[in-house]
Amino acid sequence: MRLAVLVVLFFVSVIYAQQPEPCQTPPLWEGRASAYDHGKGVHNRFNISYDYTNRRKRIVDELDANLSNRTFQDILMLYNENAFYVTDLVTGRCRRTEPFFPWQPYEIPPDATFEGEYTIGGGECLITAVEFSDRVGPSPFTWLGSFTYPSCIPVREVIVTRGPEAIETSVTNSFYDIRAGIVSPSIWNPPPNCE
């Protein structure tokens, strides 16, 4: 009986030890992404640039003639300078504002829970992805994120926000065509018509 218990404990510890730890995303990357707001039914595609070290992001909407009732924006977020530069891509008008949401890095929180591992693709193009969640505590956010493993490139994240009166909103962000580094550092320059 003791031997059976020891064997079970051994296998549980081996399985637990094999669970990936939260990885670190590359500090600089860019690519494309899409966001779907489940409550509003709005789907948006955009180019994204990310700089963890200097707390910068840039999101440039992809123009879509089929969605003429929407605004399309280029948002340069410079958190260390406490400034957002928002340019309307149709009119060219730009305004400088303070950040209207807090800095949120694309990373796995250190206390996140490992949810599982899966593969994307097939044959020689097989990529391993890991999924983590951050659902604990009184936070108004629930987060579920998938990242390639071990390179830690974001694949998808789902963010659920609980507001007043227990109203929930959720957004799914999907990332693709991601490459490490930034091709043109000038993307971090504020638009001249905004200064």
CSV table of C-alpha atoms in Angstrom, one decimal:
chain,number,residue,atom,x,y,z
A,1,MET,CA,0.0,0.0,0.0
A,2,ARG,CA,2.8,2.4,0.9
A,3,LEU,CA,4.5,1.6,-2.3
A,4,ALA,CA,1.4,2.5,-4.3
A,5,VAL,CA,1.0,5.8,-2.5
A,6,LEU,CA,4.7,6.6,-3.2
A,7,VAL,CA,4.4,5.7,-6.9
A,8,VAL,CA,1.3,8.0,-7.2
A,9,LEU,CA,3.1,10.9,-5.4
A,10,PHE,CA,6.1,10.4,-7.6
A,11,PHE,CA,4.1,10.6,-10.8
A,12,VAL,CA,2.2,13.6,-9.6
A,13,SER,CA,5.4,15.4,-8.7
A,14,VAL,CA,6.9,14.5,-12.1
A,15,ILE,CA,3.8,15.8,-13.9
A,16,TYR,CA,3.8,19.0,-11.8
A,17,ALA,CA,7.5,19.5,-12.4
A,18,GLN,CA,7.0,19.3,-16.2
A,19,GLN,CA,4.5,22.2,-16.3
A,20,PRO,CA,6.0,25.2,-18.0
A,21,GLU,CA,6.8,28.2,-15.9
A,22,PRO,CA,5.6,31.6,-17.1
A,23,CYS,CA,8.0,32.6,-19.9
A,24,GLN,CA,9.2,36.1,-20.7
A,25,THR,CA,8.0,37.7,-24.0
A,26,PRO,CA,10.6,39.4,-26.2
A,27,PRO,CA,11.0,43.0,-25.1
A,28,LEU,CA,10.6,44.4,-28.7
A,29,TRP,CA,8.3,43.0,-31.3
A,30,GLU,CA,5.8,44.0,-34.0
A,31,GLY,CA,3.2,42.3,-36.2
A,32,ARG,CA,-0.5,42.2,-36.8
A,33,ALA,CA,-3.4,41.5,-34.5
A,34,SER,CA,-7.2,41.4,-34.4
A,35,ALA,CA,-9.5,42.3,-31.5
A,36,TYR,CA,-13.1,41.1,-31.1
A,37,ASP,CA,-15.3,42.8,-28.6
A,38,HIS,CA,-17.9,40.2,-27.7
A,39,GLY,CA,-20.4,42.6,-26.2
A,40,LYS,CA,-20.3,45.2,-29.0
A,41,GLY,CA,-19.8,42.7,-31.8
A,42,VAL,CA,-17.0,44.8,-33.2
A,43,HIS,CA,-14.0,43.2,-34.9
A,44,ASN,CA,-10.9,45.2,-35.6
A,45,ARG,CA,-7.6,44.4,-37.3
A,46,PHE,CA,-4.5,46.4,-36.7
A,47,ASN,CA,-0.7,46.6,-36.9
A,48,ILE,CA,1.0,46.6,-33.5
A,49,SER,CA,4.5,47.6,-32.3
A,50,TYR,CA,5.5,46.8,-28.7
A,51,ASP,CA,8.4,48.0,-26.5
A,52,TYR,CA,8.4,46.6,-23.0
A,53,THR,CA,11.6,48.3,-21.8
A,54,ASN,CA,10.4,51.8,-22.6
A,55,ARG,CA,6.7,51.1,-22.0
A,56,ARG,CA,5.5,52.0,-25.6
A,57,LYS,CA,2.9,50.6,-27.9
A,58,ARG,CA,1.6,51.6,-31.3
A,59,ILE,CA,-1.6,50.4,-32.8
A,60,VAL,CA,-2.5,51.4,-36.3
A,61,ASP,CA,-6.0,50.2,-37.5
A,62,GLU,CA,-6.2,48.6,-40.9
A,63,LEU,CA,-8.6,50.6,-43.0
A,64,ASP,CA,-11.7,48.7,-44.1
A,65,ALA,CA,-13.9,50.2,-46.8
A,66,ASN,CA,-16.7,47.9,-45.7
A,67,LEU,CA,-16.9,49.5,-42.3
A,68,SER,CA,-17.5,53.1,-43.4
A,69,ASN,CA,-19.4,53.9,-40.2
A,70,ARG,CA,-16.3,53.5,-38.0
A,71,THR,CA,-13.3,55.6,-37.2
A,72,PHE,CA,-9.8,54.2,-37.9
A,73,GLN,CA,-7.0,55.4,-35.7
A,74,ASP,CA,-3.3,55.4,-35.2
A,75,ILE,CA,-2.6,55.4,-31.5
A,76,LEU,CA,1.0,56.0,-30.3
A,77,MET,CA,1.1,55.2,-26.5
A,78,LEU,CA,4.1,56.6,-24.7
A,79,TYR,CA,3.5,55.6,-21.1
A,80,ASN,CA,6.9,56.9,-19.7
A,81,GLU,CA,6.0,60.3,-21.2
A,82,ASN,CA,2.4,60.1,-19.9
A,83,ALA,CA,1.1,60.8,-23.5
A,84,PHE,CA,-1.1,59.2,-26.1
A,85,TYR,CA,-1.1,60.5,-29.7
A,86,VAL,CA,-4.4,59.6,-31.4
A,87,THR,CA,-4.6,60.3,-35.2
A,88,ASP,CA,-7.8,59.8,-37.2
A,89,LEU,CA,-6.6,57.9,-40.3
A,90,VAL,CA,-9.4,59.3,-42.5
A,91,THR,CA,-9.2,63.0,-41.6
A,92,GLY,CA,-5.6,63.2,-40.4
A,93,ARG,CA,-6.6,65.1,-37.3
A,94,CYS,CA,-4.4,64.3,-34.3
A,95,ARG,CA,-4.8,65.0,-30.6
A,96,ARG,CA,-2.5,64.4,-27.7
A,97,THR,CA,-4.1,63.0,-24.5
A,98,GLU,CA,-3.1,61.5,-21.2
A,99,PRO,CA,-3.2,57.7,-21.2
A,100,PHE,CA,-6.9,56.5,-21.0
A,101,PHE,CA,-6.0,53.0,-19.7
A,102,PRO,CA,-3.1,51.8,-17.7
A,103,TRP,CA,0.1,50.1,-19.1
A,104,GLN,CA,-0.5,46.4,-19.6
A,105,PRO,CA,2.5,44.4,-20.8
A,106,TYR,CA,2.0,41.5,-23.1
A,107,GLU,CA,3.3,38.9,-20.7
A,108,ILE,CA,2.3,36.1,-18.5
A,109,PRO,CA,1.8,37.3,-14.9
A,110,PRO,CA,4.3,35.7,-12.5
A,111,ASP,CA,1.5,34.1,-10.4
A,112,ALA,CA,-0.5,32.9,-13.4
A,113,THR,CA,-2.0,29.4,-13.4
A,114,PHE,CA,-0.8,27.0,-16.1
A,115,GLU,CA,-3.9,25.8,-18.0
A,116,GLY,CA,-2.4,23.5,-20.6
A,117,GLU,CA,-0.3,23.0,-23.7
A,118,TYR,CA,-1.3,22.4,-27.3
A,119,THR,CA,0.2,22.5,-30.8
A,120,ILE,CA,-0.5,24.7,-33.7
A,121,GLY,CA,0.1,23.7,-37.3
A,122,GLY,CA,1.2,20.3,-38.5
A,123,GLY,CA,4.1,18.4,-40.1
A,124,GLU,CA,7.3,20.3,-40.0
A,125,CYS,CA,5.5,23.5,-39.0
A,126,LEU,CA,4.4,22.4,-35.6
A,127,ILE,CA,4.5,25.0,-32.9
A,128,THR,CA,3.9,24.4,-29.2
A,129,ALA,CA,1.8,26.9,-27.3
A,130,VAL,CA,1.1,27.2,-23.6
A,131,GLU,CA,-1.9,28.7,-21.9
A,132,PHE,CA,-2.0,30.5,-18.6
A,133,SER,CA,-4.8,32.3,-16.7
A,134,ASP,CA,-4.9,34.9,-14.0
A,135,ARG,CA,-8.4,34.5,-12.4
A,136,VAL,CA,-7.5,34.9,-8.8
A,137,GLY,CA,-8.3,37.6,-6.3
A,138,PRO,CA,-10.7,40.6,-6.2
A,139,SER,CA,-9.4,42.1,-9.5
A,140,PRO,CA,-12.0,43.3,-12.0
A,141,PHE,CA,-10.1,41.5,-14.7
A,142,THR,CA,-9.9,37.8,-15.7
A,143,TRP,CA,-7.1,37.1,-18.2
A,144,LEU,CA,-6.4,34.0,-20.3
A,145,GLY,CA,-3.4,34.0,-22.6
A,146,SER,CA,-1.7,31.7,-25.0
A,147,PHE,CA,2.0,32.0,-26.0
A,148,THR,CA,4.4,30.0,-28.1
A,149,TYR,CA,6.8,27.9,-26.1
A,150,PRO,CA,9.6,28.4,-25.4
A,151,SER,CA,9.9,31.6,-27.5
A,152,CYS,CA,7.0,33.2,-25.7
A,153,ILE,CA,5.4,35.0,-28.6
A,154,PRO,CA,1.8,36.0,-27.9
A,155,VAL,CA,-0.8,34.0,-29.8
A,156,ARG,CA,-4.1,35.0,-28.1
A,157,GLU,CA,-5.5,36.6,-25.0
A,158,VAL,CA,-9.0,36.9,-23.6
A,159,ILE,CA,-9.7,39.6,-21.2
A,160,VAL,CA,-13.0,39.7,-19.2
A,161,THR,CA,-13.7,42.9,-17.2
A,162,ARG,CA,-16.3,43.0,-14.5
A,163,GLY,CA,-17.9,46.3,-14.0
A,164,PRO,CA,-20.6,47.8,-11.8
A,165,GLU,CA,-23.7,45.7,-11.2
A,166,ALA,CA,-21.7,42.5,-12.3
A,167,ILE,CA,-21.8,43.5,-16.0
A,168,GLU,CA,-19.1,41.7,-17.9
A,169,THR,CA,-17.3,42.7,-21.1
A,170,SER,CA,-14.9,40.5,-22.9
A,171,VAL,CA,-12.4,41.0,-25.7
A,172,THR,CA,-10.3,38.4,-27.6
A,173,ASN,CA,-7.0,39.6,-29.1
A,174,SER,CA,-5.3,37.3,-31.6
A,175,PHE,CA,-1.7,37.9,-32.7
A,176,TYR,CA,-0.1,36.8,-36.0
A,177,ASP,CA,2.8,37.7,-38.3
A,178,ILE,CA,4.8,38.6,-35.1
A,179,ARG,CA,8.6,39.2,-35.6
A,180,ALA,CA,11.1,40.1,-32.9
A,181,GLY,CA,12.5,43.7,-33.0
A,182,ILE,CA,11.3,46.9,-34.5
A,183,VAL,CA,12.0,47.6,-38.2
A,184,SER,CA,11.8,51.4,-38.0
A,185,PRO,CA,12.6,53.1,-34.7
A,186,SER,CA,11.0,56.3,-36.1
A,187,ILE,CA,7.5,54.8,-35.3
A,188,TRP,CA,8.0,56.0,-31.8
A,189,ASN,CA,8.3,59.7,-32.9
A,190,PRO,CA,5.1,61.6,-32.1
A,191,PRO,CA,3.3,62.9,-35.2
A,192,PRO,CA,4.5,66.5,-36.0
A,193,ASN,CA,0.9,67.8,-36.3
A,194,CYS,CA,0.2,66.7,-32.7
A,195,GLU,CA,2.9,68.6,-30.9
